[in-house]
XYZ file of N, CA, C and O in Angstrom:
564
model
N 10.416 21.336 5.671
C 10.737 20.381 4.530
C 9.711 20.634 3.381
O 8.572 20.885 3.646
N 10.198 20.515 2.203
C 9.279 20.667 1.046
C 8.796 19.283 0.619
O 9.323 18.217 1.092
N 7.714 19.232 -0.239
C 7.189 17.988 -0.581
C 8.070 17.042 -1.282
O 8.006 15.877 -1.028
N 9.026 17.498 -2.055
C 9.979 16.650 -2.758
C 10.881 15.953 -1.716
O 11.184 14.724 -1.785
N 11.247 16.656 -0.634
C 12.094 16.062 0.368
C 11.333 14.968 1.153
O 11.889 13.861 1.409
N 10.148 15.278 1.493
C 9.272 14.307 2.166
C 9.005 13.017 1.342
O 9.043 11.928 1.828
N 8.816 13.254 0.000
C 8.620 12.205 -0.887
C 9.823 11.187 -0.875
O 9.694 9.932 -0.852
N 11.039 11.847 -0.827
C 12.304 11.018 -0.786
C 12.433 10.313 0.550
O 13.178 9.350 0.590
N 11.618 10.657 1.547
C 11.667 9.930 2.831
C 10.593 8.867 2.931
O 10.897 7.786 3.366
N 9.371 9.171 2.532
C 8.281 8.219 2.727
C 8.481 7.028 1.787
O 8.055 5.845 2.057
N 9.053 7.164 0.586
C 9.225 6.009 -0.351
C 10.082 4.902 0.205
O 9.698 3.760 0.187
N 11.273 5.211 0.684
C 12.057 4.122 1.261
C 11.400 3.493 2.547
O 11.603 2.302 2.792
N 10.661 4.279 3.234
C 9.968 3.748 4.452
C 9.014 2.705 3.917
O 8.932 1.616 4.528
N 8.224 3.060 2.901
C 7.226 2.074 2.377
C 7.986 0.840 1.826
O 7.566 -0.288 1.999
N 9.039 1.100 1.166
C 9.924 0.001 0.631
C 10.356 -0.964 1.720
O 10.325 -2.252 1.548
N 10.776 -0.435 2.790
C 11.157 -1.343 3.963
C 9.968 -2.142 4.405
O 10.214 -3.361 4.759
N 8.737 -1.604 4.418
C 7.623 -2.410 4.754
C 7.403 -3.539 3.796
O 7.077 -4.678 4.163
N 7.629 -3.288 2.522
C 7.422 -4.301 1.514
C 8.471 -5.433 1.626
O 8.279 -6.576 1.367
N 9.736 -4.973 1.964
C 10.848 -5.939 2.190
C 10.474 -6.918 3.293
O 10.665 -8.052 3.227
N 9.902 -6.341 4.365
C 9.466 -7.107 5.508
C 8.443 -8.179 5.069
O 8.500 -9.329 5.438
N 7.457 -7.744 4.206
C 6.332 -8.604 3.714
C 6.952 -9.722 2.880
O 6.515 -10.903 3.002
N 7.958 -9.418 2.030
C 8.432 -10.409 1.113
C 9.457 -11.331 1.729
O 9.476 -12.610 1.580
N 10.342 -10.835 2.566
C 11.453 -11.616 3.064
C 11.218 -12.078 4.448
O 11.683 -13.243 4.796
N 10.465 -11.370 5.325
C 10.231 -11.756 6.670
C 8.782 -11.762 7.042
O 8.363 -11.135 7.984
N 7.973 -12.447 6.233
C 6.517 -12.454 6.547
C 6.122 -13.102 7.905
O 5.106 -12.770 8.422
N 6.974 -13.941 8.329
C 6.627 -14.642 9.564
C 7.249 -14.007 10.827
O 6.981 -14.555 12.007
N 7.987 -12.943 10.649
C 8.650 -12.312 11.818
C 7.494 -11.682 12.679
O 6.538 -11.102 12.097
N 7.536 -11.742 14.004
C 6.369 -11.425 14.805
C 6.052 -9.912 14.664
O 4.871 -9.568 14.994
N 6.912 -9.077 14.227
C 6.597 -7.584 14.159
C 6.167 -7.168 12.755
O 5.661 -6.044 12.565
N 6.250 -8.026 11.752
C 6.003 -7.614 10.352
C 4.564 -7.127 10.162
O 4.368 -6.048 9.746
N 3.678 -7.881 10.726
C 2.209 -7.543 10.510
C 1.895 -6.216 11.239
O 1.240 -5.402 10.726
N 2.480 -6.089 12.445
C 2.228 -4.795 13.239
C 2.892 -3.596 12.485
O 2.133 -2.493 12.357
N 3.989 -3.738 11.863
C 4.661 -2.660 11.190
C 3.912 -2.363 9.878
O 3.709 -1.152 9.571
N 3.552 -3.367 9.116
C 2.936 -3.160 7.778
C 1.445 -2.954 7.739
O 0.962 -2.532 6.710
N 0.700 -3.233 8.876
C -0.691 -3.025 8.785
C -1.110 -1.946 9.816
O -2.114 -1.314 9.666
N -0.246 -1.801 10.893
C -0.715 -0.751 11.867
C 0.237 0.483 11.884
O -0.191 1.525 11.560
N 1.511 0.254 12.145
C 2.348 1.416 12.252
C 2.559 2.287 11.050
O 2.297 3.455 11.025
N 2.930 1.652 9.943
C 3.181 2.441 8.780
C 1.896 2.928 8.085
O 1.743 4.190 8.039
N 0.927 2.163 7.635
C -0.184 2.752 6.946
C -1.145 3.399 7.836
O -1.725 4.487 7.502
N -1.453 2.871 9.065
C -2.536 3.320 9.879
C -2.117 4.490 10.854
O -2.930 5.216 11.228
N -0.842 4.601 11.080
C -0.396 5.654 11.991
C 0.544 6.662 11.224
O 0.108 7.784 10.984
N 1.694 6.212 10.832
C 2.635 7.152 10.225
C 2.047 7.723 8.911
O 1.981 9.011 8.815
N 1.689 7.019 8.012
C 1.175 7.453 6.743
C -0.073 8.241 6.861
O -0.384 9.236 6.160
N -0.957 7.774 7.818
C -2.217 8.460 8.068
C -2.077 9.826 8.613
O -2.719 10.781 8.159
N -1.123 9.980 9.501
C -0.837 11.261 10.101
C -0.292 12.245 9.060
O -0.726 13.401 8.927
N 0.669 11.728 8.238
C 1.216 12.582 7.122
C 0.115 12.892 6.171
O -0.019 14.051 5.712
N -0.719 12.013 5.809
C -1.797 12.185 4.824
C -2.749 13.282 5.332
O -2.967 14.300 4.551
N -3.096 13.229 6.583
C -4.059 14.168 7.166
C -3.390 15.597 7.243
O -4.033 16.566 6.871
N -2.133 15.578 7.646
C -1.415 16.846 7.672
C -1.342 17.492 6.301
O -1.643 18.727 6.148
N -0.892 16.751 5.279
C -0.742 17.339 3.972
C -1.999 17.686 3.271
O -2.118 18.636 2.589
N -3.002 16.814 3.502
C -4.332 17.113 2.947
C -4.859 18.379 3.575
O -5.388 19.258 2.884
N -4.757 18.474 4.947
C -5.193 19.658 5.591
C -4.530 20.956 5.187
O -5.146 22.000 5.089
N -3.256 20.850 4.978
C -2.385 22.027 4.579
C -2.747 22.489 3.171
O -2.338 23.570 2.814
N -3.238 21.652 2.365
C -3.513 21.980 0.970
C -5.030 22.182 0.658
O -5.432 22.692 -0.351
N -5.879 21.792 1.617
C -7.290 21.895 1.424
C -7.712 23.288 1.084
O -7.402 24.234 1.822
N -8.477 23.411 0.025
C -8.984 24.740 -0.369
C -8.038 25.621 -1.156
O -8.343 26.791 -1.408
N -6.863 25.196 -1.380
C -5.839 25.962 -2.007
C -5.778 25.777 -3.548
O -4.839 26.352 -4.199
N -6.579 24.875 -4.019
C -6.652 24.719 -5.485
C -8.127 24.798 -5.910
O -9.073 24.695 -5.112
N -8.363 24.942 -7.181
C -9.718 25.116 -7.757
C -10.273 23.764 -8.116
O -11.322 23.671 -8.751
N -9.659 22.636 -7.831
C -10.058 21.357 -8.314
C -11.240 20.757 -7.568
O -11.752 21.343 -6.583
N -11.678 19.643 -8.090
C -12.811 18.898 -7.511
C -12.702 17.442 -8.014
O -11.805 17.079 -8.713
N -13.590 16.558 -7.484
C -13.648 15.178 -7.891
C -14.737 14.881 -8.919
O -15.135 13.794 -9.139
N -15.287 15.935 -9.545
C -16.353 15.757 -10.481
C -15.951 15.520 -11.956
O -16.747 15.216 -12.726
N -14.651 15.720 -12.274
C -14.189 15.426 -13.587
C -12.659 15.167 -13.497
O -11.984 15.462 -12.503
N -12.132 14.549 -14.557
C -10.718 14.266 -14.553
C -9.922 15.682 -14.550
O -8.902 15.700 -13.834
N -10.425 16.606 -15.166
C -9.743 17.971 -15.147
C -9.778 18.505 -13.766
O -8.839 19.127 -13.266
N -10.883 18.317 -13.057
C -11.007 18.853 -11.658
C -9.982 18.091 -10.734
O -9.375 18.804 -9.854
N -9.823 16.764 -10.908
C -8.807 16.075 -10.144
C -7.478 16.543 -10.439
O -6.599 16.694 -9.576
N -7.151 16.742 -11.714
C -5.849 17.246 -12.122
C -5.612 18.566 -11.386
O -4.460 18.866 -10.961
N -6.575 19.429 -11.350
C -6.376 20.743 -10.701
C -6.135 20.554 -9.200
O -5.319 21.196 -8.558
N -6.834 19.599 -8.625
C -6.641 19.284 -7.109
C -5.113 18.946 -6.881
O -4.543 19.377 -5.818
N -4.525 18.181 -7.749
C -3.193 17.682 -7.560
C -2.127 18.634 -8.110
O -1.010 18.314 -8.189
N -2.604 19.798 -8.516
C -1.629 20.795 -8.929
C -0.853 21.453 -7.732
O 0.213 22.037 -7.929
N -1.343 21.214 -6.514
C -0.710 21.674 -5.319
C 0.204 20.480 -4.835
O -0.260 19.354 -4.760
N 1.477 20.671 -4.688
C 2.458 19.637 -4.391
C 2.124 18.925 -3.048
O 2.298 17.700 -2.928
N 1.583 19.597 -2.029
C 1.164 18.945 -0.857
C -0.036 18.080 -1.071
O -0.124 16.983 -0.465
N -0.922 18.425 -1.917
C -2.148 17.617 -2.252
C -1.572 16.361 -2.960
O -2.104 15.238 -2.777
N -0.697 16.575 -3.877
C -0.101 15.458 -4.650
C 0.627 14.495 -3.750
O 0.469 13.258 -3.912
N 1.371 15.007 -2.792
C 2.071 14.139 -1.893
C 1.082 13.412 -1.046
O 1.265 12.190 -0.790
N 0.030 14.036 -0.597
C -1.045 13.349 0.172
C -1.639 12.149 -0.618
O -1.890 11.097 -0.193
N -1.920 12.442 -1.916
C -2.348 11.389 -2.803
C -1.425 10.274 -2.922
O -1.778 9.108 -2.936
N -0.123 10.538 -3.022
C 0.926 9.459 -3.120
C 0.991 8.674 -1.818
O 1.023 7.448 -1.881
N 0.867 9.345 -0.683
C 0.933 8.586 0.620
C -0.289 7.715 0.733
O -0.260 6.694 1.336
N -1.437 8.212 0.275
C -2.675 7.403 0.157
C -2.354 6.032 -0.532
O -2.735 5.042 -0.008
N -1.715 6.106 -1.686
C -1.332 4.888 -2.457
C -0.410 3.990 -1.571
O -0.550 2.841 -1.500
N 0.584 4.671 -0.983
C 1.571 3.924 -0.244
C 0.896 3.143 0.921
O 1.136 1.949 1.101
N 0.035 3.882 1.548
C -0.601 3.259 2.825
C -1.515 2.075 2.340
O -1.448 1.035 2.895
N -2.405 2.367 1.386
C -3.385 1.324 1.007
C -2.768 0.071 0.338
O -3.131 -0.985 0.575
N -1.816 0.340 -0.554
C -1.144 -0.714 -1.177
C -0.392 -1.619 -0.153
O -0.396 -2.847 -0.211
N 0.219 -0.971 0.811
C 0.943 -1.821 1.836
C -0.017 -2.594 2.754
O 0.149 -3.713 3.071
N -1.113 -1.970 2.994
C -2.178 -2.622 3.778
C -2.709 -3.838 2.946
O -2.939 -4.915 3.565
N -2.989 -3.684 1.709
C -3.396 -4.752 0.907
C -2.347 -5.922 0.802
O -2.622 -7.046 0.872
N -1.146 -5.534 0.655
C -0.016 -6.453 0.672
C 0.033 -7.310 1.907
O 0.247 -8.506 1.919
N -0.183 -6.618 3.004
C -0.203 -7.279 4.353
C -1.444 -8.282 4.432
O -1.262 -9.413 4.799
N -2.605 -7.874 3.842
C -3.711 -8.750 3.884
C -3.450 -9.979 3.049
O -3.743 -11.093 3.410
N -2.779 -9.768 1.875
C -2.386 -10.931 0.978
C -1.567 -11.883 1.660
O -1.771 -13.149 1.687
N -0.507 -11.340 2.431
C 0.416 -12.272 3.145
C -0.362 -13.052 4.231
O -0.275 -14.286 4.339
N -1.242 -12.385 4.986
C -1.936 -12.981 6.081
C -2.903 -13.981 5.617
O -3.109 -15.054 6.133
N -3.605 -13.600 4.485
C -4.635 -14.527 3.932
C -3.930 -15.746 3.328
O -4.485 -16.826 3.515
N -2.854 -15.537 2.694
C -2.105 -16.720 2.164
C -1.691 -17.665 3.262
O -1.741 -18.870 3.105
N -1.248 -17.139 4.384
C -0.859 -17.941 5.533
C -2.104 -18.723 5.984
O -1.979 -19.948 6.265
N -3.212 -18.078 6.163
C -4.383 -18.816 6.651
C -4.922 -19.827 5.663
O -5.665 -20.767 6.116
N -4.595 -19.699 4.374
C -5.032 -20.721 3.384
C -3.817 -21.645 2.960
O -3.987 -22.421 2.017
N -2.789 -21.550 3.722
C -1.623 -22.393 3.445
C -1.093 -22.345 2.034
O -0.775 -23.339 1.409
N -1.064 -21.109 1.529
C -0.510 -20.856 0.158
C 0.938 -20.588 0.281
O 1.368 -19.720 1.084
N 1.779 -21.403 -0.370
C 3.224 -21.193 -0.270
C 3.620 -19.717 -0.585
O 3.155 -19.156 -1.456
N 4.624 -19.310 0.250
C 5.056 -17.839 0.057
C 5.541 -17.537 -1.294
O 5.335 -16.487 -1.888
N 6.306 -18.445 -1.900
C 6.841 -18.188 -3.318
C 5.751 -17.994 -4.312
O 5.964 -17.424 -5.318
N 4.466 -18.527 -4.030
C 3.446 -18.253 -4.927
C 2.969 -16.823 -4.909
O 2.462 -16.288 -5.903
N 2.983 -16.196 -3.747
C 2.481 -14.862 -3.566
C 3.473 -13.756 -3.849
O 3.069 -12.575 -3.995
N 4.797 -14.061 -3.957
C 5.748 -12.973 -4.184
C 5.441 -12.218 -5.401
O 5.461 -11.009 -5.389
N 5.116 -12.873 -6.505
C 4.783 -12.036 -7.715
C 3.651 -11.133 -7.576
O 3.579 -10.008 -7.970
N 2.623 -11.672 -6.763
C 1.447 -10.809 -6.457
C 1.859 -9.594 -5.540
O 1.286 -8.529 -5.736
N 2.728 -9.893 -4.674
C 3.135 -8.735 -3.735
C 3.957 -7.791 -4.531
O 3.774 -6.525 -4.340
N 4.773 -8.156 -5.456
C 5.565 -7.242 -6.236
C 4.544 -6.402 -7.125
O 4.720 -5.155 -7.232
N 3.527 -7.042 -7.685
C 2.518 -6.296 -8.486
C 1.714 -5.290 -7.566
O 1.424 -4.237 -8.000
N 1.425 -5.735 -6.457
C 0.679 -4.825 -5.524
C 1.510 -3.657 -5.174
O 1.064 -2.548 -5.050
N 2.798 -3.881 -4.916
C 3.700 -2.828 -4.515
C 3.871 -1.881 -5.711
O 3.808 -0.616 -5.531
N 3.995 -2.355 -6.949
C 4.235 -1.468 -8.075
C 2.893 -0.979 -8.713
O 2.965 0.191 -9.241
N 1.868 -1.722 -8.719
C 0.611 -1.465 -9.453
C -0.629 -1.685 -8.791
O -1.659 -1.859 -9.382
N -0.600 -1.763 -7.462
C -1.802 -1.779 -6.582
C -2.770 -2.798 -7.005
O -2.705 -4.091 -6.843
N -3.836 -2.306 -7.711
C -4.899 -3.286 -8.069
C -4.542 -4.440 -8.954
O -5.134 -5.483 -8.890
N -3.465 -4.270 -9.764
C -3.024 -5.382 -10.606
C -2.528 -6.604 -9.657
O -2.716 -7.699 -9.974
N -1.905 -6.194 -8.588
C -1.389 -7.229 -7.675
C -2.519 -7.872 -6.892
O -2.516 -9.096 -6.697
N -3.537 -7.090 -6.535
C -4.700 -7.731 -5.932
C -5.433 -8.660 -6.889
O -5.858 -9.730 -6.431
N -5.523 -8.242 -8.090
C -6.009 -9.060 -9.153
C -5.271 -10.472 -9.239
O -5.804 -11.508 -9.324
N -3.912 -10.239 -9.229
C -3.030 -11.463 -9.371
C -3.288 -12.413 -8.227
O -3.474 -13.553 -8.343
N -3.376 -11.824 -6.994
C -3.644 -12.629 -5.813
C -5.022 -13.331 -5.891
O -5.138 -14.479 -5.558
N -6.027 -12.597 -6.316
C -7.386 -13.133 -6.444
C -7.337 -14.319 -7.428
O -7.953 -15.380 -7.220
N -6.702 -14.096 -8.625
C -6.574 -15.180 -9.587
C -5.795 -16.435 -9.035
O -6.206 -17.551 -9.366
N -4.772 -16.152 -8.223
C -4.072 -17.171 -7.584
C -5.004 -18.032 -6.726
O -4.987 -19.280 -6.789
N -5.738 -17.309 -5.883
C -6.654 -18.026 -4.954
C -7.721 -18.846 -5.800
O -8.083 -20.007 -5.391
N -8.266 -18.269 -6.810
C -9.278 -18.975 -7.724
C -8.602 -20.247 -8.284
O -9.129 -21.307 -8.287
N -7.253 -20.099 -8.788
C -6.639 -21.166 -9.439
C -6.416 -22.353 -8.443
O -6.465 -23.552 -8.752
N -6.080 -21.881 -7.116
C -5.814 -22.981 -6.122
C -7.142 -23.447 -5.552
O -7.056 -24.203 -4.507
N -8.267 -22.896 -5.902
C -9.599 -23.244 -5.420
C -9.649 -22.949 -3.940
O -10.272 -23.787 -3.131
N -9.230 -21.804 -3.512
C -9.297 -21.350 -2.103
C -10.475 -20.395 -2.018
O -10.697 -19.650 -2.886
N -11.171 -20.368 -0.852
C -12.241 -19.381 -0.770
C -11.690 -17.942 -0.864
O -10.675 -17.643 -0.305
N -12.390 -17.089 -1.577
C -11.972 -15.700 -1.718
C -11.913 -14.953 -0.468
O -11.029 -14.220 -0.121
N -13.012 -15.110 0.305
C -13.138 -14.372 1.541
C -13.734 -15.292 2.579
O -14.596 -16.173 2.375
N -13.199 -15.130 3.836
C -13.740 -15.888 4.962
C -13.891 -14.985 6.180
O -13.191 -14.072 6.347
């Protein structure tokens, strides 16, 4: 399989995880799927495989923006980077859902935060943090 084909597979898988978080947050398997199976096992294995297969095949580095651009000139490295986003954003979305449950924050309050986390990662985490501050809930416990 080429990187484009794999990309077409992993995106819908991540989307299914997000659907579980938004529509079925209380289903007994949602947390296991969205915090363990998808990001920690499936996406992690793919990430390691693609990172390993592309390691040392580009002239890039993490010391400049140009160096990072060169790193991602390899499609497998680019795919690994994308899977990194999918895994971490889904993990953060799961944390938001679980944290909201523990603080008795109504689900409909966090849906916009989840959407932003799904689409724009840190913007969604910011939204959730602002929601907690607005509701005067402890940020971390």
